[in-house]
């Protein structure tokens, strides 16, 4: 399998961490979002939505959208489970993951920040303030949704919410967000990064694209 | 069960349509997003992320985030299925749904449009242009991802992608987006609205909040 991804993309980070936790091997194909490689015709043929990550299976099937890819990974390699078995518990873990995946990440995506600059002349510090606003608001919700009594968000082992949280906290630290109001999330990130499979998925451990300046 | 929702919210529309298709009865509790009811302390106790919809189960458990709620609905009332059984086919349907659920809807959410106005002085026509930009971009991707050969996005019966598409197309028409470049999506909406269970979930068939002016 090939994972088309960008080293700093938090959606790529989530998927790398899941594959690593399941012990699934894959080849990384870096896509330089800053250079606009995702806008090329070849890439658009792989993913009409022109984003990362894309997981290309051995038969050539291209799976897109990180949350859909994570669903495929969970269904195909169920062990260790990233979601609990009961529908209610499962929906609660998914809800925390989706605050990150819908309320925070998309609003701070590279293309959205670029559009803010193009349409409204948002300067660099206004871009950072925009990103931190949505992270602080979403994190406040997730901080309440997760457990304060377990090592990870909902259990003693990392699950789907933990992977989404850890990848987003990387962005938050990069943008200078004060993490003091979010002790649960800080603990979850710390415990996740103590897991070698997740640590190996960290942006610093990926092949880097040159001159990267945008979060993705 | 109670569904806290807003008549024009596309995420509420998705969930209503799924419940209706499965023949599950529920009570609607309108939350007036325009009046800011979702910001009240009582509501935040139900949903720390302060959004709609929230599905409150008969035992009082509150499920949040529409895509997580839809997962719960699919697991609890599997018939008729909104997702195919095979992991690859399932991920493909989910990917199309997630272009709507992550690339389009969150960036056009009420709170984001309000922030554009507050932070950058975005006038009403700039807000509409912002919304149409993301809808046109995301729809172009989904238009390529869905089948041109079936009544619905991936099959002869409506599924998860169809519900997300139909709810988003409602917003698109409201904002004056030209749907001519998206014949598949227009066909899907038309066929969905011919299904009484989905038609009953349409915003026009909900208890309305007064003075609603924002998409949600």
Tab-separated table of C-alpha atoms in Angstrom:
chain	number	residue	atom	x	y	z
A	1	UNK	CA	0.000	0.000	0.000
A	2	UNK	CA	1.011	3.590	-0.562
A	3	UNK	CA	0.040	6.481	1.665
A	4	UNK	CA	0.126	9.807	-0.132
A	5	UNK	CA	0.619	12.297	2.656
A	6	UNK	CA	2.250	15.479	3.836
A	7	UNK	CA	4.534	15.428	6.855
A	8	UNK	CA	2.773	18.245	8.723
A	9	UNK	CA	-0.800	17.331	7.723
A	10	UNK	CA	-2.714	16.352	10.842
A	11	UNK	CA	-5.067	14.152	8.814
A	12	UNK	CA	-2.054	12.270	7.426
A	13	UNK	CA	-0.646	11.976	10.961
A	14	UNK	CA	-3.911	10.340	12.178
A	15	UNK	CA	-3.803	7.730	9.441
A	16	UNK	CA	-0.078	6.988	9.841
A	17	UNK	CA	-0.608	6.449	13.574
A	18	UNK	CA	-3.516	4.047	12.961
A	19	UNK	CA	-1.569	1.992	10.409
A	20	UNK	CA	1.455	1.861	12.725
A	21	UNK	CA	-0.655	0.796	15.724
A	22	UNK	CA	-2.166	-2.029	13.673
A	23	UNK	CA	1.293	-3.073	12.474
A	24	UNK	CA	0.395	-2.531	8.823
A	25	UNK	CA	3.283	-1.640	6.530
A	26	UNK	CA	2.965	1.006	3.824
A	27	UNK	CA	5.110	3.175	1.631
A	28	UNK	CA	4.949	6.933	2.169
A	29	UNK	CA	4.628	9.116	-0.922
A	30	UNK	CA	5.177	12.741	0.133
A	31	UNK	CA	2.829	15.313	-1.423
A	32	UNK	CA	4.158	18.844	-1.047
A	33	UNK	CA	1.043	20.884	-0.227
A	34	UNK	CA	3.050	24.091	-0.088
A	35	UNK	CA	4.349	23.585	-3.607
A	36	UNK	CA	0.792	22.772	-4.709
A	37	UNK	CA	1.526	19.213	-5.815
A	38	UNK	CA	-2.001	18.223	-4.748
A	39	UNK	CA	-3.396	20.488	-7.477
A	40	UNK	CA	-1.695	18.632	-10.348
A	41	UNK	CA	-3.867	16.681	-12.794
A	42	UNK	CA	-2.207	13.389	-11.869
A	43	UNK	CA	-2.987	13.891	-8.223
A	44	UNK	CA	-6.546	15.022	-8.899
A	45	UNK	CA	-7.091	11.763	-10.799
A	46	UNK	CA	-6.190	9.969	-7.559
A	47	UNK	CA	-8.247	12.276	-5.345
A	48	UNK	CA	-10.803	14.611	-6.957
A	49	UNK	CA	-10.944	16.579	-3.683
A	50	UNK	CA	-7.179	17.267	-4.053
A	51	UNK	CA	-6.306	16.700	-0.408
A	52	UNK	CA	-4.149	14.377	1.614
A	53	UNK	CA	-4.023	11.639	2.723
A	54	UNK	CA	-4.859	9.074	0.051
A	55	UNK	CA	-4.366	5.382	0.782
A	56	UNK	CA	-3.735	3.418	-2.403
A	57	UNK	CA	-4.388	-0.277	-1.918
A	58	UNK	CA	-2.293	-2.963	-3.612
A	59	UNK	CA	-4.942	-3.366	-6.331
A	60	UNK	CA	-4.719	0.355	-7.131
A	61	UNK	CA	-7.947	1.418	-5.399
A	62	UNK	CA	-7.498	4.924	-3.986
A	63	UNK	CA	-9.239	5.647	-0.686
A	64	UNK	CA	-9.636	9.298	0.299
A	65	UNK	CA	-10.796	11.349	3.304
A	66	UNK	CA	-8.948	10.480	6.504
A	67	UNK	CA	-12.025	9.512	8.533
A	68	UNK	CA	-13.178	7.145	5.775
A	69	UNK	CA	-9.665	5.701	5.492
A	70	UNK	CA	-9.611	5.161	9.256
A	71	UNK	CA	-12.937	3.321	8.986
A	72	UNK	CA	-11.401	1.060	6.321
A	73	UNK	CA	-8.326	0.441	8.459
A	74	UNK	CA	-10.434	-0.432	11.504
A	75	UNK	CA	-12.625	-2.814	9.478
A	76	UNK	CA	-9.693	-4.492	7.756
A	77	UNK	CA	-7.253	-4.787	10.659
A	78	UNK	CA	-9.475	-4.879	13.743
A	79	UNK	CA	-6.658	-5.520	16.208
A	80	UNK	CA	-5.903	-3.494	18.284
A	81	UNK	CA	-9.345	-1.871	18.142
A	82	UNK	CA	-9.484	1.924	17.790
A	83	UNK	CA	-13.196	1.980	18.637
A	84	UNK	CA	-15.201	0.183	21.339
A	85	UNK	CA	-17.708	-2.473	20.282
A	86	UNK	CA	-20.924	-1.025	21.765
A	87	UNK	CA	-22.758	1.470	19.520
A	88	UNK	CA	-23.121	4.125	22.257
A	89	UNK	CA	-19.501	3.960	23.435
A	90	UNK	CA	-18.382	3.914	19.820
A	91	UNK	CA	-20.456	6.999	18.987
A	92	UNK	CA	-19.016	8.826	22.007
A	93	UNK	CA	-15.434	8.174	20.908
A	94	UNK	CA	-16.350	9.171	17.363
A	95	UNK	CA	-17.983	12.388	18.580
A	96	UNK	CA	-14.779	13.524	20.293
A	97	UNK	CA	-12.792	12.597	17.183
A	98	UNK	CA	-15.247	14.502	15.007
A	99	UNK	CA	-14.989	17.723	17.005
A	100	UNK	CA	-11.366	17.683	15.828
A	101	UNK	CA	-12.173	16.340	12.363
A	102	UNK	CA	-15.022	18.734	11.585
A	103	UNK	CA	-15.078	21.697	13.981
A	104	UNK	CA	-11.334	22.379	14.062
A	105	UNK	CA	-9.289	20.888	11.263
A	106	UNK	CA	-11.300	21.864	8.151
A	107	UNK	CA	-11.647	25.487	9.243
A	108	UNK	CA	-7.869	25.724	9.673
A	109	UNK	CA	-6.969	23.821	6.532
A	110	UNK	CA	-4.279	25.192	4.212
A	111	UNK	CA	-6.734	26.144	1.495
A	112	UNK	CA	-9.003	27.975	3.952
A	113	UNK	CA	-6.135	30.003	5.394
A	114	UNK	CA	-5.001	30.863	1.874
A	115	UNK	CA	-8.526	31.985	1.032
A	116	UNK	CA	-8.635	34.199	4.128
A	117	UNK	CA	-5.501	35.873	2.881
A	118	UNK	CA	-6.719	36.237	-0.719
A	119	UNK	CA	-10.302	37.332	0.036
A	120	UNK	CA	-9.815	39.373	3.196
A	121	UNK	CA	-6.107	40.214	3.215
A	122	UNK	CA	-5.618	38.274	6.460
A	123	UNK	CA	-2.065	38.931	7.651
A	124	UNK	CA	0.048	36.179	9.185
A	125	UNK	CA	-0.884	37.065	12.755
A	126	UNK	CA	-4.572	37.207	11.861
A	127	UNK	CA	-4.245	33.769	10.287
A	128	UNK	CA	-2.676	32.433	13.489
A	129	UNK	CA	-5.393	34.061	15.604
A	130	UNK	CA	-8.047	32.447	13.390
A	131	UNK	CA	-6.461	29.030	13.799
A	132	UNK	CA	-6.013	29.396	17.560
A	133	UNK	CA	-9.621	30.565	17.980
A	134	UNK	CA	-11.043	27.358	16.494
A	135	UNK	CA	-8.545	25.160	18.275
A	136	UNK	CA	-9.304	26.746	21.656
A	137	UNK	CA	-13.060	26.472	21.101
A	138	UNK	CA	-12.947	22.873	19.893
A	139	UNK	CA	-10.410	21.801	22.507
A	140	UNK	CA	-12.620	23.202	25.276
A	141	UNK	CA	-15.381	20.857	24.099
A	142	UNK	CA	-13.137	17.814	23.704
A	143	UNK	CA	-11.533	18.487	27.100
A	144	UNK	CA	-15.019	18.036	28.628
A	145	UNK	CA	-15.909	15.029	26.496
A	146	UNK	CA	-12.908	12.850	27.357
A	147	UNK	CA	-12.270	11.009	30.585
A	148	UNK	CA	-9.965	12.466	33.228
A	149	UNK	CA	-9.511	9.038	34.787
A	150	UNK	CA	-7.876	7.016	32.045
A	151	UNK	CA	-4.470	7.224	30.374
A	152	UNK	CA	-6.089	7.905	27.036
A	153	UNK	CA	-9.289	9.690	26.020
A	154	UNK	CA	-11.729	6.905	26.854
A	155	UNK	CA	-9.617	3.903	27.852
A	156	UNK	CA	-6.207	2.623	28.877
A	157	UNK	CA	-5.200	2.164	25.249
A	158	UNK	CA	-5.157	4.735	22.443
A	159	UNK	CA	-8.203	4.923	20.160
A	160	UNK	CA	-9.597	7.020	17.336
A	161	UNK	CA	-10.138	10.132	19.466
A	162	UNK	CA	-6.585	9.973	20.816
A	163	UNK	CA	-5.095	9.923	17.333
A	164	UNK	CA	-7.152	12.924	16.224
A	165	UNK	CA	-6.334	14.813	19.431
A	166	UNK	CA	-2.603	14.116	19.255
A	167	UNK	CA	-2.350	15.251	15.658
A	168	UNK	CA	-4.288	18.443	16.379
A	169	UNK	CA	-2.254	19.234	19.514
A	170	UNK	CA	0.858	19.150	17.316
A	171	UNK	CA	-0.685	21.968	15.269
A	172	UNK	CA	-1.770	23.798	18.406
A	173	UNK	CA	1.760	23.798	19.859
A	174	UNK	CA	3.131	24.943	16.530
A	175	UNK	CA	0.722	27.896	16.522
A	176	UNK	CA	1.524	28.796	20.116
A	177	UNK	CA	-1.856	27.895	21.614
A	178	UNK	CA	-1.759	27.879	25.422
A	179	UNK	CA	-2.476	24.264	26.386
A	180	UNK	CA	-2.870	25.009	30.121
A	181	UNK	CA	-6.706	25.027	29.918
A	182	UNK	CA	-6.626	21.536	28.395
A	183	UNK	CA	-4.840	19.210	30.850
A	184	UNK	CA	-6.677	16.104	29.606
A	185	UNK	CA	-5.624	16.773	26.028
A	186	UNK	CA	-2.031	17.488	27.051
A	187	UNK	CA	-1.949	14.217	29.018
A	188	UNK	CA	-3.403	12.301	26.065
A	189	UNK	CA	-0.784	13.711	23.693
A	190	UNK	CA	2.021	12.867	26.128
A	191	UNK	CA	0.769	9.314	26.604
A	192	UNK	CA	0.272	8.858	22.861
A	193	UNK	CA	3.796	10.007	22.090
A	194	UNK	CA	5.101	7.452	24.597
A	195	UNK	CA	3.663	4.746	22.306
A	196	UNK	CA	6.378	3.952	19.723
A	197	UNK	CA	3.845	3.326	16.916
A	198	UNK	CA	2.346	6.784	17.381
A	199	UNK	CA	5.694	8.483	17.926
A	200	UNK	CA	6.820	7.031	14.582
A	201	UNK	CA	3.858	8.800	12.935
A	202	UNK	CA	4.855	12.229	14.312
A	203	UNK	CA	5.615	14.853	11.649
A	204	UNK	CA	9.238	15.137	12.797
A	205	UNK	CA	9.743	11.500	11.871
A	206	UNK	CA	8.511	11.858	8.282
A	207	UNK	CA	10.265	12.695	5.025
A	208	UNK	CA	9.847	16.469	4.887
A	209	UNK	CA	8.814	18.666	2.015
A	210	UNK	CA	10.972	21.706	1.481
A	211	UNK	CA	9.925	25.142	2.646
A	212	UNK	CA	6.744	24.005	4.384
A	213	UNK	CA	5.001	26.920	6.071
A	214	UNK	CA	1.311	25.936	6.182
A	215	UNK	CA	-0.548	23.632	8.509
A	216	UNK	CA	-2.638	21.108	6.659
B	1	UNK	CA	-35.623	9.777	21.787
B	2	UNK	CA	-35.267	13.490	21.311
B	3	UNK	CA	-33.441	15.152	18.449
B	4	UNK	CA	-32.245	18.645	19.273
B	5	UNK	CA	-31.970	20.286	15.911
B	6	UNK	CA	-32.399	23.401	13.822
B	7	UNK	CA	-34.703	23.358	10.830
B	8	UNK	CA	-32.144	24.755	8.357
B	9	UNK	CA	-29.104	22.935	9.757
B	10	UNK	CA	-27.806	20.547	7.105
B	11	UNK	CA	-26.294	18.278	9.766
B	12	UNK	CA	-29.709	18.028	11.448
B	13	UNK	CA	-31.299	17.315	8.051
B	14	UNK	CA	-28.898	14.369	7.503
B	15	UNK	CA	-29.792	12.807	10.825
B	16	UNK	CA	-33.547	13.353	10.445
B	17	UNK	CA	-33.438	11.687	7.034
B	18	UNK	CA	-31.567	8.665	8.416
B	19	UNK	CA	-33.977	8.205	11.314
B	20	UNK	CA	-36.949	8.534	8.974
B	21	UNK	CA	-35.512	6.031	6.478
B	22	UNK	CA	-35.011	3.503	9.293
B	23	UNK	CA	-38.553	4.136	10.549
B	24	UNK	CA	-37.325	5.289	13.960
B	25	UNK	CA	-39.592	7.715	15.770
B	26	UNK	CA	-38.222	10.700	17.688
B	27	UNK	CA	-39.348	13.990	19.113
B	28	UNK	CA	-37.885	17.157	17.594
B	29	UNK	CA	-36.656	19.824	20.014
B	30	UNK	CA	-35.934	22.982	17.991
B	31	UNK	CA	-32.747	24.872	18.916
B	32	UNK	CA	-32.738	28.408	17.527
B	33	UNK	CA	-29.157	28.900	16.336
B	34	UNK	CA	-29.892	32.454	15.250
B	35	UNK	CA	-31.117	33.403	18.714
B	36	UNK	CA	-28.022	31.700	20.166
B	37	UNK	CA	-29.922	29.072	22.137
B	38	UNK	CA	-27.029	26.639	21.561
B	39	UNK	CA	-24.786	28.910	23.651
B	40	UNK	CA	-26.879	28.615	26.831
B	41	UNK	CA	-25.432	26.751	29.800
B	42	UNK	CA	-28.192	24.144	29.723
B	43	UNK	CA	-27.491	23.335	26.119
B	44	UNK	CA	-23.719	23.273	26.645
B	45	UNK	CA	-24.279	20.675	29.375
B	46	UNK	CA	-25.910	18.530	26.700
B	47	UNK	CA	-23.288	19.260	24.048
B	48	UNK	CA	-19.984	20.860	25.099
B	49	UNK	CA	-19.327	21.703	21.429
B	50	UNK	CA	-22.570	23.759	21.410
B	51	UNK	CA	-23.767	22.573	18.028
B	52	UNK	CA	-26.719	20.727	16.579
B	53	UNK	CA	-27.872	18.037	16.236
B	54	UNK	CA	-27.869	16.164	19.547
B	55	UNK	CA	-29.672	12.830	19.811
B	56	UNK	CA	-30.797	12.149	23.370
B	57	UNK	CA	-31.528	8.465	23.933
B	58	UNK	CA	-34.355	7.268	26.159
B	59	UNK	CA	-31.888	6.690	29.033
B	60	UNK	CA	-30.732	10.322	28.785
B	61	UNK	CA	-27.431	9.659	27.000
B	62	UNK	CA	-26.675	12.582	24.679
B	63	UNK	CA	-24.957	11.725	21.399
B	64	UNK	CA	-23.330	14.585	19.493
B	65	UNK	CA	-21.680	15.201	16.117
B	66	UNK	CA	-23.871	14.225	13.176
B	67	UNK	CA	-21.445	11.719	11.625
B	68	UNK	CA	-21.073	9.933	14.981
B	69	UNK	CA	-24.851	9.961	15.462
B	70	UNK	CA	-25.281	8.493	11.978
B	71	UNK	CA	-22.823	5.733	12.901
B	72	UNK	CA	-24.915	4.968	15.982
B	73	UNK	CA	-28.123	4.933	13.950
B	74	UNK	CA	-26.617	2.577	11.352
B	75	UNK	CA	-25.320	0.210	14.056
B	76	UNK	CA	-28.578	0.214	16.021
B	77	UNK	CA	-31.105	0.049	13.173
B	78	UNK	CA	-29.209	-1.665	10.350
B	79	UNK	CA	-32.196	-1.884	8.012
B	80	UNK	CA	-32.272	-0.354	5.434
B	81	UNK	CA	-28.487	-0.089	5.311
B	82	UNK	CA	-26.978	3.339	4.629
B	83	UNK	CA	-23.544	1.845	3.991
B	84	UNK	CA	-22.452	-1.196	1.965
B	85	UNK	CA	-20.995	-4.185	3.823
B	86	UNK	CA	-17.553	-4.429	2.187
B	87	UNK	CA	-14.840	-2.248	3.746
B	88	UNK	CA	-13.693	-0.745	0.427
B	89	UNK	CA	-17.188	0.088	-0.844
B	90	UNK	CA	-18.076	1.412	2.600
B	91	UNK	CA	-14.997	3.667	2.667
B	92	UNK	CA	-15.849	4.993	-0.794
B	93	UNK	CA	-19.366	5.995	0.258
B	94	UNK	CA	-17.972	7.502	3.443
B	95	UNK	CA	-15.359	9.466	1.485
B	96	UNK	CA	-18.037	11.183	-0.616
B	97	UNK	CA	-20.067	11.894	2.522
B	98	UNK	CA	-16.982	13.301	4.226
B	99	UNK	CA	-16.181	15.742	1.424
B	100	UNK	CA	-19.509	17.313	2.390
B	101	UNK	CA	-19.062	16.756	6.127
B	102	UNK	CA	-15.507	18.087	6.372
B	103	UNK	CA	-14.523	20.073	3.265
B	104	UNK	CA	-17.779	21.993	2.820
B	105	UNK	CA	-20.088	22.155	5.815
B	106	UNK	CA	-17.689	23.148	8.643
B	107	UNK	CA	-16.135	25.965	6.634
B	108	UNK	CA	-19.598	27.400	5.965
B	109	UNK	CA	-20.947	26.856	9.463
B	110	UNK	CA	-22.857	29.669	11.187
B	111	UNK	CA	-20.096	30.386	13.674
B	112	UNK	CA	-17.451	30.548	10.930
B	113	UNK	CA	-19.472	33.001	8.855
B	114	UNK	CA	-20.046	35.112	11.965
B	115	UNK	CA	-16.308	35.100	12.646
B	116	UNK	CA	-15.596	36.210	9.076
B	117	UNK	CA	-17.858	39.149	9.674
B	118	UNK	CA	-16.402	40.005	13.098
B	119	UNK	CA	-12.708	39.503	12.251
B	120	UNK	CA	-12.600	40.660	8.654
B	121	UNK	CA	-15.751	42.718	8.216
B	122	UNK	CA	-17.071	40.307	5.588
B	123	UNK	CA	-20.221	41.831	4.091
B	124	UNK	CA	-23.241	39.710	3.250
B	125	UNK	CA	-22.264	39.222	-0.385
B	126	UNK	CA	-18.708	38.275	0.622
B	127	UNK	CA	-20.147	35.731	3.033
B	128	UNK	CA	-22.259	34.249	0.247
B	129	UNK	CA	-19.254	34.180	-2.099
B	130	UNK	CA	-17.227	32.368	0.592
B	131	UNK	CA	-19.950	29.756	1.030
B	132	UNK	CA	-20.432	29.238	-2.704
B	133	UNK	CA	-16.673	28.905	-3.248
B	134	UNK	CA	-16.408	25.928	-0.882
B	135	UNK	CA	-19.622	24.352	-2.121
B	136	UNK	CA	-18.510	24.599	-5.771
B	137	UNK	CA	-15.073	23.170	-4.971
B	138	UNK	CA	-16.402	20.308	-2.853
B	139	UNK	CA	-19.287	19.540	-5.194
B	140	UNK	CA	-16.866	19.278	-8.128
B	141	UNK	CA	-15.065	16.514	-6.224
B	142	UNK	CA	-18.224	14.680	-5.138
B	143	UNK	CA	-19.647	14.946	-8.663
B	144	UNK	CA	-16.636	12.897	-9.844
B	145	UNK	CA	-16.775	10.455	-6.941
B	146	UNK	CA	-20.388	9.338	-7.328
B	147	UNK	CA	-21.807	7.054	-9.975
B	148	UNK	CA	-23.557	8.474	-13.024
B	149	UNK	CA	-25.287	5.134	-13.622
B	150	UNK	CA	-27.403	4.654	-10.526
B	151	UNK	CA	-30.422	6.498	-9.147
B	152	UNK	CA	-28.488	7.426	-6.027
B	153	UNK	CA	-24.810	8.158	-5.373
B	154	UNK	CA	-23.579	4.566	-5.317
B	155	UNK	CA	-26.665	2.372	-5.551
B	156	UNK	CA	-30.348	2.158	-6.377
B	157	UNK	CA	-31.283	3.082	-2.812
B	158	UNK	CA	-30.249	6.152	-0.811
B	159	UNK	CA	-27.231	5.855	1.481
B	160	UNK	CA	-25.042	7.995	3.706
B	161	UNK	CA	-23.542	10.010	0.850
B	162	UNK	CA	-26.971	10.771	-0.586
B	163	UNK	CA	-28.204	12.202	2.705
B	164	UNK	CA	-25.163	14.451	3.068
B	165	UNK	CA	-25.412	15.561	-0.566
B	166	UNK	CA	-29.132	16.314	-0.396
B	167	UNK	CA	-28.790	18.386	2.769
B	168	UNK	CA	-25.884	20.364	1.288
B	169	UNK	CA	-27.659	20.954	-2.026
B	170	UNK	CA	-30.475	22.577	-0.053
B	171	UNK	CA	-27.935	25.095	1.232
B	172	UNK	CA	-26.429	25.508	-2.212
B	173	UNK	CA	-29.786	26.362	-3.795
B	174	UNK	CA	-30.489	28.777	-0.967
B	175	UNK	CA	-27.193	30.565	-1.628
B	176	UNK	CA	-27.815	30.697	-5.377
B	177	UNK	CA	-25.062	28.292	-6.413
B	178	UNK	CA	-25.360	27.281	-10.064
B	179	UNK	CA	-26.028	23.542	-9.980
B	180	UNK	CA	-25.584	23.049	-13.767
B	181	UNK	CA	-21.993	21.764	-13.380
B	182	UNK	CA	-23.218	19.080	-10.988
B	183	UNK	CA	-25.838	16.972	-12.802
B	184	UNK	CA	-25.162	13.880	-10.684
B	185	UNK	CA	-25.730	15.799	-7.467
B	186	UNK	CA	-28.871	17.447	-8.823
B	187	UNK	CA	-30.208	14.019	-9.837
B	188	UNK	CA	-29.377	12.580	-6.408
B	189	UNK	CA	-31.203	15.406	-4.633
B	190	UNK	CA	-34.236	14.995	-6.894
B	191	UNK	CA	-34.367	11.240	-6.333
B	192	UNK	CA	-33.878	11.658	-2.589
B	193	UNK	CA	-36.720	14.153	-2.338
B	194	UNK	CA	-38.969	11.656	-4.120
B	195	UNK	CA	-38.486	9.348	-1.120
B	196	UNK	CA	-41.168	10.297	1.439
B	197	UNK	CA	-38.888	9.572	4.439
B	198	UNK	CA	-36.272	12.015	3.134
B	199	UNK	CA	-38.824	14.575	1.988
B	200	UNK	CA	-40.226	14.581	5.536
B	201	UNK	CA	-36.749	15.547	6.793
B	202	UNK	CA	-36.533	18.604	4.492
B	203	UNK	CA	-36.172	21.948	6.318
B	204	UNK	CA	-39.498	23.173	4.946
B	205	UNK	CA	-41.219	20.345	6.800
B	206	UNK	CA	-39.762	21.204	10.217
B	207	UNK	CA	-40.929	23.457	13.044
B	208	UNK	CA	-39.202	26.725	12.163
B	209	UNK	CA	-37.299	29.083	14.381
B	210	UNK	CA	-38.210	32.719	13.939
B	211	UNK	CA	-36.030	35.108	11.991
B	212	UNK	CA	-33.588	32.488	10.763
B	213	UNK	CA	-31.027	33.999	8.428
B	214	UNK	CA	-27.941	31.795	8.801
B	215	UNK	CA	-27.097	28.415	7.324
B	216	UNK	CA	-26.006	25.953	9.961
